[in-house]
PDB file of C-alpha atoms and ligand atoms in Angstrom:
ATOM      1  CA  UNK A   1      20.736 -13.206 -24.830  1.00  0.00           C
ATOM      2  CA  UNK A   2      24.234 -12.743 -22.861  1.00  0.00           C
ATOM      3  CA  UNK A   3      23.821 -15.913 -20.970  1.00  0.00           C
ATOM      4  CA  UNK A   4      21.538 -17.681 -18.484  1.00  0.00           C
ATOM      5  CA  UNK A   5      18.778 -15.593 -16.159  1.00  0.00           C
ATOM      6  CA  UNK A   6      20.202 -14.349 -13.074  1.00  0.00           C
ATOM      7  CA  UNK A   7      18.563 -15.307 -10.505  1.00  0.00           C
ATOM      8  CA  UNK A   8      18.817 -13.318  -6.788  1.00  0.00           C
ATOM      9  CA  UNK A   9      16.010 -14.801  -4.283  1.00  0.00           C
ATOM     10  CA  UNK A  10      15.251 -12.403  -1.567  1.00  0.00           C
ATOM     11  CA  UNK A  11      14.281 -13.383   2.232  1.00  0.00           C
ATOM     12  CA  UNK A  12      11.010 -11.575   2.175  1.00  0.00           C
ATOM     13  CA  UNK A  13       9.522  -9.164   0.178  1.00  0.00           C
ATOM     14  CA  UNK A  14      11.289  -6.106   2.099  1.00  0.00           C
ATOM     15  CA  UNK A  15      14.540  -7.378   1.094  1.00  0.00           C
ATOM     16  CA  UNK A  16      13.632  -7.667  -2.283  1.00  0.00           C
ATOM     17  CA  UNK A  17      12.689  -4.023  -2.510  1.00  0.00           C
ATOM     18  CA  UNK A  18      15.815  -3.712  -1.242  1.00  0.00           C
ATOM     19  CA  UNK A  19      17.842  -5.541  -3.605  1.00  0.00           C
ATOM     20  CA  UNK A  20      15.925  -4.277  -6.506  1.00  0.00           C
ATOM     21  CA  UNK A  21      16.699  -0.241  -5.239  1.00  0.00           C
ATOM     22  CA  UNK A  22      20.135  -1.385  -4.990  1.00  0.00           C
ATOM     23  CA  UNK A  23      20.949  -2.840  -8.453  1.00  0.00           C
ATOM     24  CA  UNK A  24      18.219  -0.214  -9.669  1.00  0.00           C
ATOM     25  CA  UNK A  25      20.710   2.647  -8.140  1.00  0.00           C
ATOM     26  CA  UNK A  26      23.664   0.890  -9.392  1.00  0.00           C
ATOM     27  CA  UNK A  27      22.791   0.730 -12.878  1.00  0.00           C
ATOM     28  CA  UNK A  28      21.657   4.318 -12.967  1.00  0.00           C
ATOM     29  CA  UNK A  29      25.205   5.578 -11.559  1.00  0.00           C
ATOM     30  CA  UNK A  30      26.617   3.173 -14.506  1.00  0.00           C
ATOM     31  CA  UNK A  31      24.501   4.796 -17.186  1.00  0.00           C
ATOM     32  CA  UNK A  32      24.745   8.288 -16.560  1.00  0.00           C
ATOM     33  CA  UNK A  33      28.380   8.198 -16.117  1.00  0.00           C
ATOM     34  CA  UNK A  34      28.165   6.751 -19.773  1.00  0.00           C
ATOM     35  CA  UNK A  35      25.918   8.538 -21.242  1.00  0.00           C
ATOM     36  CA  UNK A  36      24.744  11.364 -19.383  1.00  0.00           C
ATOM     37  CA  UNK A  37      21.427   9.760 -18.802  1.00  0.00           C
ATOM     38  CA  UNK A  38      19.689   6.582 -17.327  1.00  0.00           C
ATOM     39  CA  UNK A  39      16.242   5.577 -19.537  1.00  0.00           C
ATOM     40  CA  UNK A  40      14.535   3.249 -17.542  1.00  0.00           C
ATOM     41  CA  UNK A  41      11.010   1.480 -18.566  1.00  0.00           C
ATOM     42  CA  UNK A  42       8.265   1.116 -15.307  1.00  0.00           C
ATOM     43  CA  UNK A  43       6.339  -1.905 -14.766  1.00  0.00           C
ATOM     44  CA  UNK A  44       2.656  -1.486 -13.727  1.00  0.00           C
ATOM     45  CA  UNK A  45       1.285  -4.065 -10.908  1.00  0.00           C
ATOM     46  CA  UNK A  46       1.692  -3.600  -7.323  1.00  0.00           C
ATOM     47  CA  UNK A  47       5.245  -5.588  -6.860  1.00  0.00           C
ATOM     48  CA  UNK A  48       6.765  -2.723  -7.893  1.00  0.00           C
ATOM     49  CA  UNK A  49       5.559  -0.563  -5.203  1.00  0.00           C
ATOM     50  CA  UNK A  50       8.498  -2.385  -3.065  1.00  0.00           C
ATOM     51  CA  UNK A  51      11.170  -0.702  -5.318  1.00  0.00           C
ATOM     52  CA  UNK A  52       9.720   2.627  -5.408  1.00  0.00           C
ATOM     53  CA  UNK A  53       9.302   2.711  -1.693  1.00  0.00           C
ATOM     54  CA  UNK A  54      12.865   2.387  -1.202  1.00  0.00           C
ATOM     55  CA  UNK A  55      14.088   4.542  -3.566  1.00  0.00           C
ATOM     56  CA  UNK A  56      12.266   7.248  -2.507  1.00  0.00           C
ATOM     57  CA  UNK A  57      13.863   6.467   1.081  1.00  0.00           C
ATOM     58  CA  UNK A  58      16.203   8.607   2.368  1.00  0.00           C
ATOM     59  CA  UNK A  59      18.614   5.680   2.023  1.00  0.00           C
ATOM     60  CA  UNK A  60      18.174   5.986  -1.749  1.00  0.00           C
ATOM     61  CA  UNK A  61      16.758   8.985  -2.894  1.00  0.00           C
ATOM     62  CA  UNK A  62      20.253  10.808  -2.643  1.00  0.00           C
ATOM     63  CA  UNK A  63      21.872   7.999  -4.710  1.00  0.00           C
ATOM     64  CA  UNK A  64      21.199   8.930  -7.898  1.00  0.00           C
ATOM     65  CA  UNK A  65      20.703  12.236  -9.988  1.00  0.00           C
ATOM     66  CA  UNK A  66      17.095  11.817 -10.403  1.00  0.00           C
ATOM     67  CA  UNK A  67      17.262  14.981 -13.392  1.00  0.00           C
ATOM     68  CA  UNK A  68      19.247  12.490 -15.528  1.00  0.00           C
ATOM     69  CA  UNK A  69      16.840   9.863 -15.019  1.00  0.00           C
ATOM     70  CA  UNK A  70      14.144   9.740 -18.140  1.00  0.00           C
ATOM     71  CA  UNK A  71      10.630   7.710 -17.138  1.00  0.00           C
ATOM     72  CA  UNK A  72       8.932   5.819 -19.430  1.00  0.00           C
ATOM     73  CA  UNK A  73       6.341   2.647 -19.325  1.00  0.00           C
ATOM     74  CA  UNK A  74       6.035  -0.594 -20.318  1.00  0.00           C
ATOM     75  CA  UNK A  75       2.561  -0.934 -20.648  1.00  0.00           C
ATOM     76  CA  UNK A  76      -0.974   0.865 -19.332  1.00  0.00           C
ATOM     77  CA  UNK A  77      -4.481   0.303 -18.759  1.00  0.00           C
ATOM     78  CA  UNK A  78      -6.541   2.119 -21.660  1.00  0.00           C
ATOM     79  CA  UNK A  79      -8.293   4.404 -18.398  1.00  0.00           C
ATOM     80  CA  UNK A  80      -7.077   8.152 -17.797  1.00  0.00           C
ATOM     81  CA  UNK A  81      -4.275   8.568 -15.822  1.00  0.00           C
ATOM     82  CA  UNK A  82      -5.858   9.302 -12.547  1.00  0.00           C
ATOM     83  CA  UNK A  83      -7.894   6.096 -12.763  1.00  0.00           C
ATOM     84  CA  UNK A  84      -7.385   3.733  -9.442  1.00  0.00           C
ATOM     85  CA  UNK A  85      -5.798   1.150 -12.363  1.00  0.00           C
ATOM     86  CA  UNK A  86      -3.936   3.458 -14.238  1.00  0.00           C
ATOM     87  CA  UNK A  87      -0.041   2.268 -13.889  1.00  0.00           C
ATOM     88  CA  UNK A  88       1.052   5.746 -14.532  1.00  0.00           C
ATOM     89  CA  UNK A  89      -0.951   7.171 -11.264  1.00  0.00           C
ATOM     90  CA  UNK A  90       0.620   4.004  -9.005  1.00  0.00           C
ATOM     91  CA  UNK A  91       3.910   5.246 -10.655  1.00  0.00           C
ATOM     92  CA  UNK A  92       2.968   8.646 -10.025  1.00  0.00           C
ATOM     93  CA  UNK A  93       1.962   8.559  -6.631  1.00  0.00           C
ATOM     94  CA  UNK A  94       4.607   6.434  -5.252  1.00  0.00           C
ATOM     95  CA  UNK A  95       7.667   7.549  -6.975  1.00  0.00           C
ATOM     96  CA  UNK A  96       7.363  10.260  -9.503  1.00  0.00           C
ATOM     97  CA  UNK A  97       5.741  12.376  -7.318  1.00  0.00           C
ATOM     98  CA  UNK A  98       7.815  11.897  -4.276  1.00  0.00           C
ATOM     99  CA  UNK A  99      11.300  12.151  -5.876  1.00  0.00           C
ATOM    100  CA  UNK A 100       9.393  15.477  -7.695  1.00  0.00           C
ATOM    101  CA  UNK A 101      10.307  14.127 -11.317  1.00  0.00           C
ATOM    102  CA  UNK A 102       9.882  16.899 -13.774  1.00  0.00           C
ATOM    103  CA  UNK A 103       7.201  16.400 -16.425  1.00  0.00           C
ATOM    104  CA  UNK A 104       9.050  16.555 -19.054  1.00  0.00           C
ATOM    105  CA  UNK A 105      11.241  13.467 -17.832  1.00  0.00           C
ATOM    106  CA  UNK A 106       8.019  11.505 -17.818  1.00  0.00           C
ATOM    107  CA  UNK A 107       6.905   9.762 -21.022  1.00  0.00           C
ATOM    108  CA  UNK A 108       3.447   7.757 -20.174  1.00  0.00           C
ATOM    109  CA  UNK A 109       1.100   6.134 -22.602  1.00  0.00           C
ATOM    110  CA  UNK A 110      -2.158   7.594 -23.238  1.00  0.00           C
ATOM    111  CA  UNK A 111      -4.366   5.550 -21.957  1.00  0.00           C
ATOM    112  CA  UNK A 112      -7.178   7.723 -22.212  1.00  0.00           C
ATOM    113  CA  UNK A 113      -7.257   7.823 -25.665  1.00  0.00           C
ATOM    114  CA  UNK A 114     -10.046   6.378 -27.498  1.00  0.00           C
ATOM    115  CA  UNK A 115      -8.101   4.734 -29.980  1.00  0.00           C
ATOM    116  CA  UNK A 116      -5.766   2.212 -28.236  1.00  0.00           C
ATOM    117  CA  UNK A 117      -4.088   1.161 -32.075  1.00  0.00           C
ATOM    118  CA  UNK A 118      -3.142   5.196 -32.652  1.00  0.00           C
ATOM    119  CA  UNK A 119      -2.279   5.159 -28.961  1.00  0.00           C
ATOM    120  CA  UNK A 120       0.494   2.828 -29.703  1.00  0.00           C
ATOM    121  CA  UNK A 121       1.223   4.048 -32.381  1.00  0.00           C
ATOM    122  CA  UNK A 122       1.505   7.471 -31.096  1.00  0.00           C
ATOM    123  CA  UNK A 123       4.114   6.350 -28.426  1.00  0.00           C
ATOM    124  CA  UNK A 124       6.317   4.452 -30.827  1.00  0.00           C
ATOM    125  CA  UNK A 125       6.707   7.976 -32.260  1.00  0.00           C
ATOM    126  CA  UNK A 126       7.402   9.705 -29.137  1.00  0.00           C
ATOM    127  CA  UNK A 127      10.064   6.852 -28.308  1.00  0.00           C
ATOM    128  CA  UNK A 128      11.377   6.833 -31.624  1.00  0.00           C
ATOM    129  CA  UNK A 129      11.928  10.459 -31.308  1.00  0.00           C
ATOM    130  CA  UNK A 130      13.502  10.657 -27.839  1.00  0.00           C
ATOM    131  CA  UNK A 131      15.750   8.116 -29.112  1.00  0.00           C
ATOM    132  CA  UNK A 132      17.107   8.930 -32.502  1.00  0.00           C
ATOM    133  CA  UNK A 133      16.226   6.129 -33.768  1.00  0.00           C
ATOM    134  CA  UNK A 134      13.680   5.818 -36.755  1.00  0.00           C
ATOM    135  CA  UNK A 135      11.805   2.960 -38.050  1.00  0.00           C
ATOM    136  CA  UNK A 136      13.067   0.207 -38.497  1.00  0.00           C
ATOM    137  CA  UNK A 137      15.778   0.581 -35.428  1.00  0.00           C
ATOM    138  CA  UNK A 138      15.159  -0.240 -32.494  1.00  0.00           C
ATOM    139  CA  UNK A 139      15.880   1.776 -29.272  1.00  0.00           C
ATOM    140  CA  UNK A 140      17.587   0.493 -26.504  1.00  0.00           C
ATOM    141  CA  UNK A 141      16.531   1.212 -22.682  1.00  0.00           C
ATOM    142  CA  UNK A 142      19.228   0.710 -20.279  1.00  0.00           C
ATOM    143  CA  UNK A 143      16.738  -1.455 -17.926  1.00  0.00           C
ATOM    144  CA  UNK A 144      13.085  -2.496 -18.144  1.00  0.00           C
ATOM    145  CA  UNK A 145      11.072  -3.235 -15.132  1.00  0.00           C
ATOM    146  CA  UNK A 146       8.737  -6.538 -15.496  1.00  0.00           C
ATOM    147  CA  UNK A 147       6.445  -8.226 -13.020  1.00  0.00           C
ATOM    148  CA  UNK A 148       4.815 -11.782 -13.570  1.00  0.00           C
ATOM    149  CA  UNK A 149       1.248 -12.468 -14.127  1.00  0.00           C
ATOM    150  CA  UNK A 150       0.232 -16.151 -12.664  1.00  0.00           C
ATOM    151  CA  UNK A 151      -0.298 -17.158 -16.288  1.00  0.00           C
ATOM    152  CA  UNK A 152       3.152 -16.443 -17.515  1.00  0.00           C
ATOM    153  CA  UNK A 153       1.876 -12.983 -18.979  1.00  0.00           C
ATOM    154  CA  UNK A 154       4.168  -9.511 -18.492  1.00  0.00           C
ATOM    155  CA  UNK A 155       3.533  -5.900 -19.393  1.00  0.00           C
ATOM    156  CA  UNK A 156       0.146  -6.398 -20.881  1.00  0.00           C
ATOM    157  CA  UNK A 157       1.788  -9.697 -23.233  1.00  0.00           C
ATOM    158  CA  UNK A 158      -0.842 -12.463 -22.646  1.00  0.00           C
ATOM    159  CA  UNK A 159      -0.748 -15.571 -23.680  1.00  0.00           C
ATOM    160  CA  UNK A 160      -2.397 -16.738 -27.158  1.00  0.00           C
ATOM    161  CA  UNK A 161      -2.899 -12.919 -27.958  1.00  0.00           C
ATOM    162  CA  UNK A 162      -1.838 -11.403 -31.331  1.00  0.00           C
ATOM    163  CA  UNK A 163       0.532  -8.505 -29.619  1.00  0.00           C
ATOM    164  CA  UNK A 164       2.587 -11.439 -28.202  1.00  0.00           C
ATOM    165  CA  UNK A 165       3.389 -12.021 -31.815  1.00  0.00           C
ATOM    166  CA  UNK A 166       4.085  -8.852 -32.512  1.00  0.00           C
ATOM    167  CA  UNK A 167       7.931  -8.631 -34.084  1.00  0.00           C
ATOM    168  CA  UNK A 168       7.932  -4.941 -35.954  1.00  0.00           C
ATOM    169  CA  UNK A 169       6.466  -2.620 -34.088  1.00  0.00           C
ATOM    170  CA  UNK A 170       7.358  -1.202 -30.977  1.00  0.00           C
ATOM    171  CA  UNK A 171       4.185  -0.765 -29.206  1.00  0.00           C
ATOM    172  CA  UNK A 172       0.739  -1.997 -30.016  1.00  0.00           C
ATOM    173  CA  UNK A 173      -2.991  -2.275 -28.266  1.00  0.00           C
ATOM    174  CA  UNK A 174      -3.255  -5.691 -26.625  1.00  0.00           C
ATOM    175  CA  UNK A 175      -6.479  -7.433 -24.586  1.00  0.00           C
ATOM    176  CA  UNK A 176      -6.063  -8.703 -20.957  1.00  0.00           C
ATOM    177  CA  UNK A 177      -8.760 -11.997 -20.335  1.00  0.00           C
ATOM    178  CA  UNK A 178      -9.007  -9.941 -16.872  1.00  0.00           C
ATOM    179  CA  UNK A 179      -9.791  -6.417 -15.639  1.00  0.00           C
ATOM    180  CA  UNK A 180      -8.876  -3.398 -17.864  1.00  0.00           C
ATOM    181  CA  UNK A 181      -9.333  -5.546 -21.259  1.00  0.00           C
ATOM    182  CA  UNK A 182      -7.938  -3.128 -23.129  1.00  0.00           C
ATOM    183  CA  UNK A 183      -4.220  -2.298 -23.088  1.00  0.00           C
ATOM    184  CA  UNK A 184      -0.959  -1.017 -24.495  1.00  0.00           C
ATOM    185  CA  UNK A 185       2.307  -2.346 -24.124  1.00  0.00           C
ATOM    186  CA  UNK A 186       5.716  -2.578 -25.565  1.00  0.00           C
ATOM    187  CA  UNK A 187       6.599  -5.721 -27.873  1.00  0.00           C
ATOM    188  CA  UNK A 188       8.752  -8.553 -27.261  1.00  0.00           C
ATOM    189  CA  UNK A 189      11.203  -7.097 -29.699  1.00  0.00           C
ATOM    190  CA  UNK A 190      11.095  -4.049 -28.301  1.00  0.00           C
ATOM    191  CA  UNK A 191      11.854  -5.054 -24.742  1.00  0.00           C
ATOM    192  CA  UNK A 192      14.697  -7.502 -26.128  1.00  0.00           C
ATOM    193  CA  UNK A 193      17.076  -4.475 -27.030  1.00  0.00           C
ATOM    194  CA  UNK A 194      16.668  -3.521 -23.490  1.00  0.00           C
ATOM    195  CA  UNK A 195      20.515  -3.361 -21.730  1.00  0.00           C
ATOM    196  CA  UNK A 196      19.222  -4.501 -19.009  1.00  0.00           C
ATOM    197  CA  UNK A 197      15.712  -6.806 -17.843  1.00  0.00           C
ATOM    198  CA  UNK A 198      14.948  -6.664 -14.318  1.00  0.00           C
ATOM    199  CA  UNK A 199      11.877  -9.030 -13.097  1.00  0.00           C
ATOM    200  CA  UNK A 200      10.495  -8.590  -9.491  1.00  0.00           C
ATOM    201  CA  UNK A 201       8.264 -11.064  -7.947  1.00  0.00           C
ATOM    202  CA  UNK A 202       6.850 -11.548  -4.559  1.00  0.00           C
ATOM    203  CA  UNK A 203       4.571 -14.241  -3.276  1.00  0.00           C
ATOM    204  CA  UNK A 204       3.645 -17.686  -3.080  1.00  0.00           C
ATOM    205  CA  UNK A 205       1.534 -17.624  -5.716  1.00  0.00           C
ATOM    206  CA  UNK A 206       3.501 -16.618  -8.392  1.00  0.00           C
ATOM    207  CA  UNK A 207       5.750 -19.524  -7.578  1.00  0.00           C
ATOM    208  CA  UNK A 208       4.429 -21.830 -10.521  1.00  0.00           C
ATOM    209  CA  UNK A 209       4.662 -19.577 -13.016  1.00  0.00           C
ATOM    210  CA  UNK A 210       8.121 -18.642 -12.137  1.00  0.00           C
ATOM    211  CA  UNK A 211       9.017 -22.263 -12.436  1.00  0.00           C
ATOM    212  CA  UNK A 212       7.233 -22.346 -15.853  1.00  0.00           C
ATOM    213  CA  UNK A 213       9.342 -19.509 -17.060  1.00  0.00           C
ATOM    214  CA  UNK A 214      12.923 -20.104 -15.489  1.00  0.00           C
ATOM    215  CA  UNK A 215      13.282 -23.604 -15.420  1.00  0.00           C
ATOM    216  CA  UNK A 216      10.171 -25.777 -17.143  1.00  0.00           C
ATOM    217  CA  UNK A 217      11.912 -26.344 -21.152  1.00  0.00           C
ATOM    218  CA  UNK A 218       8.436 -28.060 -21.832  1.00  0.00           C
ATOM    219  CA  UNK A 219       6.053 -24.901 -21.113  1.00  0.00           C
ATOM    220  CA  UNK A 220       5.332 -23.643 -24.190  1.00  0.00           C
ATOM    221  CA  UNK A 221       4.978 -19.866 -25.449  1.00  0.00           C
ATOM    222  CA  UNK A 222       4.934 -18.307 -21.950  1.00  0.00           C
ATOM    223  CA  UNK A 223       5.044 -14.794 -22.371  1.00  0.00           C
ATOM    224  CA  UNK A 224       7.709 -13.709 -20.146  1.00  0.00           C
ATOM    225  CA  UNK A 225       9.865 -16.808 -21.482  1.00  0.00           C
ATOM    226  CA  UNK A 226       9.994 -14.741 -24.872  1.00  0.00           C
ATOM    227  CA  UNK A 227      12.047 -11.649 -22.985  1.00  0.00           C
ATOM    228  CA  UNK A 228      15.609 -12.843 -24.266  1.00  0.00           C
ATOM    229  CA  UNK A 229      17.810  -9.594 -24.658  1.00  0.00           C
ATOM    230  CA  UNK A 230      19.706  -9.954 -27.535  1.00  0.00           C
ATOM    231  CA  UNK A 231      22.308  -8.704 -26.166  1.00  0.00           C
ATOM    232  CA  UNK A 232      21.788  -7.389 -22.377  1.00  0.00           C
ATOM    233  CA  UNK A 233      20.902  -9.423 -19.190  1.00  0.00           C
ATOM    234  CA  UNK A 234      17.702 -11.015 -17.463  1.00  0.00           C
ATOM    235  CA  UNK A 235      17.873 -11.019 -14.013  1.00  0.00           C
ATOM    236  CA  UNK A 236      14.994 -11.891 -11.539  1.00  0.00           C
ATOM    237  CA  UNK A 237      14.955 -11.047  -8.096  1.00  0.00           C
ATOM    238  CA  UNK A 238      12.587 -13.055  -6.155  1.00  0.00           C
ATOM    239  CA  UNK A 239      11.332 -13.438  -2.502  1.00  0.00           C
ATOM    240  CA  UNK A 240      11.632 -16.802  -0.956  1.00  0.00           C
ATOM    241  CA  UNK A 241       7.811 -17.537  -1.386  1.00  0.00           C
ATOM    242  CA  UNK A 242       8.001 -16.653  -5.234  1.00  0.00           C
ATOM    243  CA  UNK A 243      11.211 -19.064  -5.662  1.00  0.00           C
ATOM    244  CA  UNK A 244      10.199 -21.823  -3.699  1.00  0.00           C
ATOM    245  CA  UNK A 245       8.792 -23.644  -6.888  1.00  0.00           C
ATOM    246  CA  UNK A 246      12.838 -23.754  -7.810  1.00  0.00           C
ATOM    247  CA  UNK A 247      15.212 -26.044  -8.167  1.00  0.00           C
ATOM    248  CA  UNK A 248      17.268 -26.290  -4.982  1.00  0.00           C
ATOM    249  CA  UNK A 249      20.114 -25.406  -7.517  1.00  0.00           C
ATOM    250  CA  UNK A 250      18.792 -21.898  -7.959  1.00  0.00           C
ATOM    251  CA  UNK A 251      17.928 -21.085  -4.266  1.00  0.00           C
ATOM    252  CA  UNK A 252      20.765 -18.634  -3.673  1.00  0.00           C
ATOM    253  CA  UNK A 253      21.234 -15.911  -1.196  1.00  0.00           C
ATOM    254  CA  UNK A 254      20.857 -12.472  -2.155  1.00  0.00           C
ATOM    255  CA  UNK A 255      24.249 -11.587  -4.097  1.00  0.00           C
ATOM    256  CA  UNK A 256      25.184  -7.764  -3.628  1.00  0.00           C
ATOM    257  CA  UNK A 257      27.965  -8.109  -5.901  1.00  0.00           C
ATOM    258  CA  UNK A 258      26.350  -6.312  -9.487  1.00  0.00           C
TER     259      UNK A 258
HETATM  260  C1  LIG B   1       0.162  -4.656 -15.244  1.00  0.00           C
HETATM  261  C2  LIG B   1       1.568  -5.181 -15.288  1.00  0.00           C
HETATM  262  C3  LIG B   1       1.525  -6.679 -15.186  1.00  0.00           C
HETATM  263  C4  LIG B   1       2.048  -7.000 -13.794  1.00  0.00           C
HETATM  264  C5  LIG B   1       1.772  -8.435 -13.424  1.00  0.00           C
HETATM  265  C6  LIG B   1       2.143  -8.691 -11.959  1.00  0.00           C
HETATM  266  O1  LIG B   1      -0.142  -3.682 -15.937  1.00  0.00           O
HETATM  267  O2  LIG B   1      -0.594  -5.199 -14.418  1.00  0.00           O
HETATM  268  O3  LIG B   1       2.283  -4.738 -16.309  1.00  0.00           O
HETATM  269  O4  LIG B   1       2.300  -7.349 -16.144  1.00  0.00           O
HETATM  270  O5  LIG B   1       3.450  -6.754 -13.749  1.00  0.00           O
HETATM  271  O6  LIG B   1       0.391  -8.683 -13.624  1.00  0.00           O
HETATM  272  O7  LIG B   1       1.335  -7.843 -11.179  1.00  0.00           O
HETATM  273  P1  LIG B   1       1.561  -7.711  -9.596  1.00  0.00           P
HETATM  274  O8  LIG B   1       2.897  -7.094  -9.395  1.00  0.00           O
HETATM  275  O9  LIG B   1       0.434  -6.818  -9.130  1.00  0.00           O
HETATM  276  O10 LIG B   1       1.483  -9.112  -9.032  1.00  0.00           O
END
């Protein structure tokens, strides 16, 4: 990984959504001019309701040329996709929707399937296949959405679970301990080509676990510890209440400098 986490702590959970549309807009602008496109990986959760409400803001919603803008996800529920915890529908009804994203820019995981293993399977190909890139590359996304489970976990990688140990494939069937068991998500190798890592968390009681992952060298195999680009950056953008297990060191204000 290109360096230490960056770390931007946010007064309140408004400003974070703010913060997070910002750099979110930013990077777009900087990948399409590149490349004609911006291929950007979802996080399921609620934190990332923040973001999406501000992007599809009239303050942001203009900022960007949402037809160049491919949708994809880093992990689902195995429920269809208009199931109350489906991360596509939260997705769907909050941003895609709203910003009127064309279908064929959206690339979900089928969740409905009965098979979770060809499930993942299944989307490795259709990744592999929007990208070029056959087995045994590895496609690049130009930024990857994460949240933080209380445990350490992210996407659907939980702690002590096989798919957190996953290191050739680039999406697999993994259990939760809680709620929707079963899941699918992208790898820790797959997220670590990512250009870009961006990690939003809100609240109080996530402040532990952000500790564990940022700072804490004795924690052991906490999932989200394990997302190390190997070549692209890590930042977090945090509100107050989410940092406040930090090191004075690392309580910044909000840089808007990219
Ligand atoms: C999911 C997410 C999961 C989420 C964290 C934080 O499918 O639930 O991928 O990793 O990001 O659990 O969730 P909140 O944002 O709701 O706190």
């Amino acid at each position: 990984m290109s360096g230490a986490p960056e770390v931007r702590i946010a007064e309140d959970a408004q400003e974070l959504g703010q913060e997070a549309a910002d750099l979110f807009v930013w990077l777009g602008q900087q990948a399409v001019a590149a490349s004609g496109r911006f291929r950007v990986v979802l996080s399921g959760g609620t934190t990332p309701k923040l973001l999406y409400a501000m992007l599809v803001s009239p303050a942001f919603s203009g900022q960007l040329e949402w037809p160049r803008v491919e949708f994809y996800f880093g992990d689902e529920r195995c429920v269809p996709p208009d199931h109350p915890e489906s991360n596509f529908r939260m997705a769907d009804e909050t941003l895609l929707r709203p910003l009127k994203i064309a279908p064929e820019r959206i690339f979900r995981m089928r969740g409905e399937a009965d098979d979770p293993d060809e499930a993942a399977r299944e989307y490795e190909t259709v990744l592999r296949t929007q990208f070029g890139v056959p087995a045994p590359g590895w496609p690049s996304f130009d930024l990857i959405l994460l949240g933080l489970g209380e445990d350490g976990h992210t996407a659907s990688l939980f702690p002590g679970t096989p798919a957190l140990e996953e290191r050739a494939r680039l999406v697999v069937a993994s259990r939760a301990p809680g709620g929707v068991k079963n899941r699918l998500t992208l790898t820790v190798p797959a997220m670590n080509q990512a250009r870009v890592v961006l990690f939003l968390v809100s609240g109080i009681i996530k402040a532990a676990a952000v500790h564990a992952v940022i700072e804490d060298r004795e924690t052991g195999r906490v999932p989200a510890k394990l997302i190390r680009p190997v070549s692209g950056r890590v930042i977090w953008i945090l509100d107050r209440a989410a940092a406040s297990g930090l090191t004075v060191a690392k309580q910044g204000v909000v840089s808007h400098e990219e």
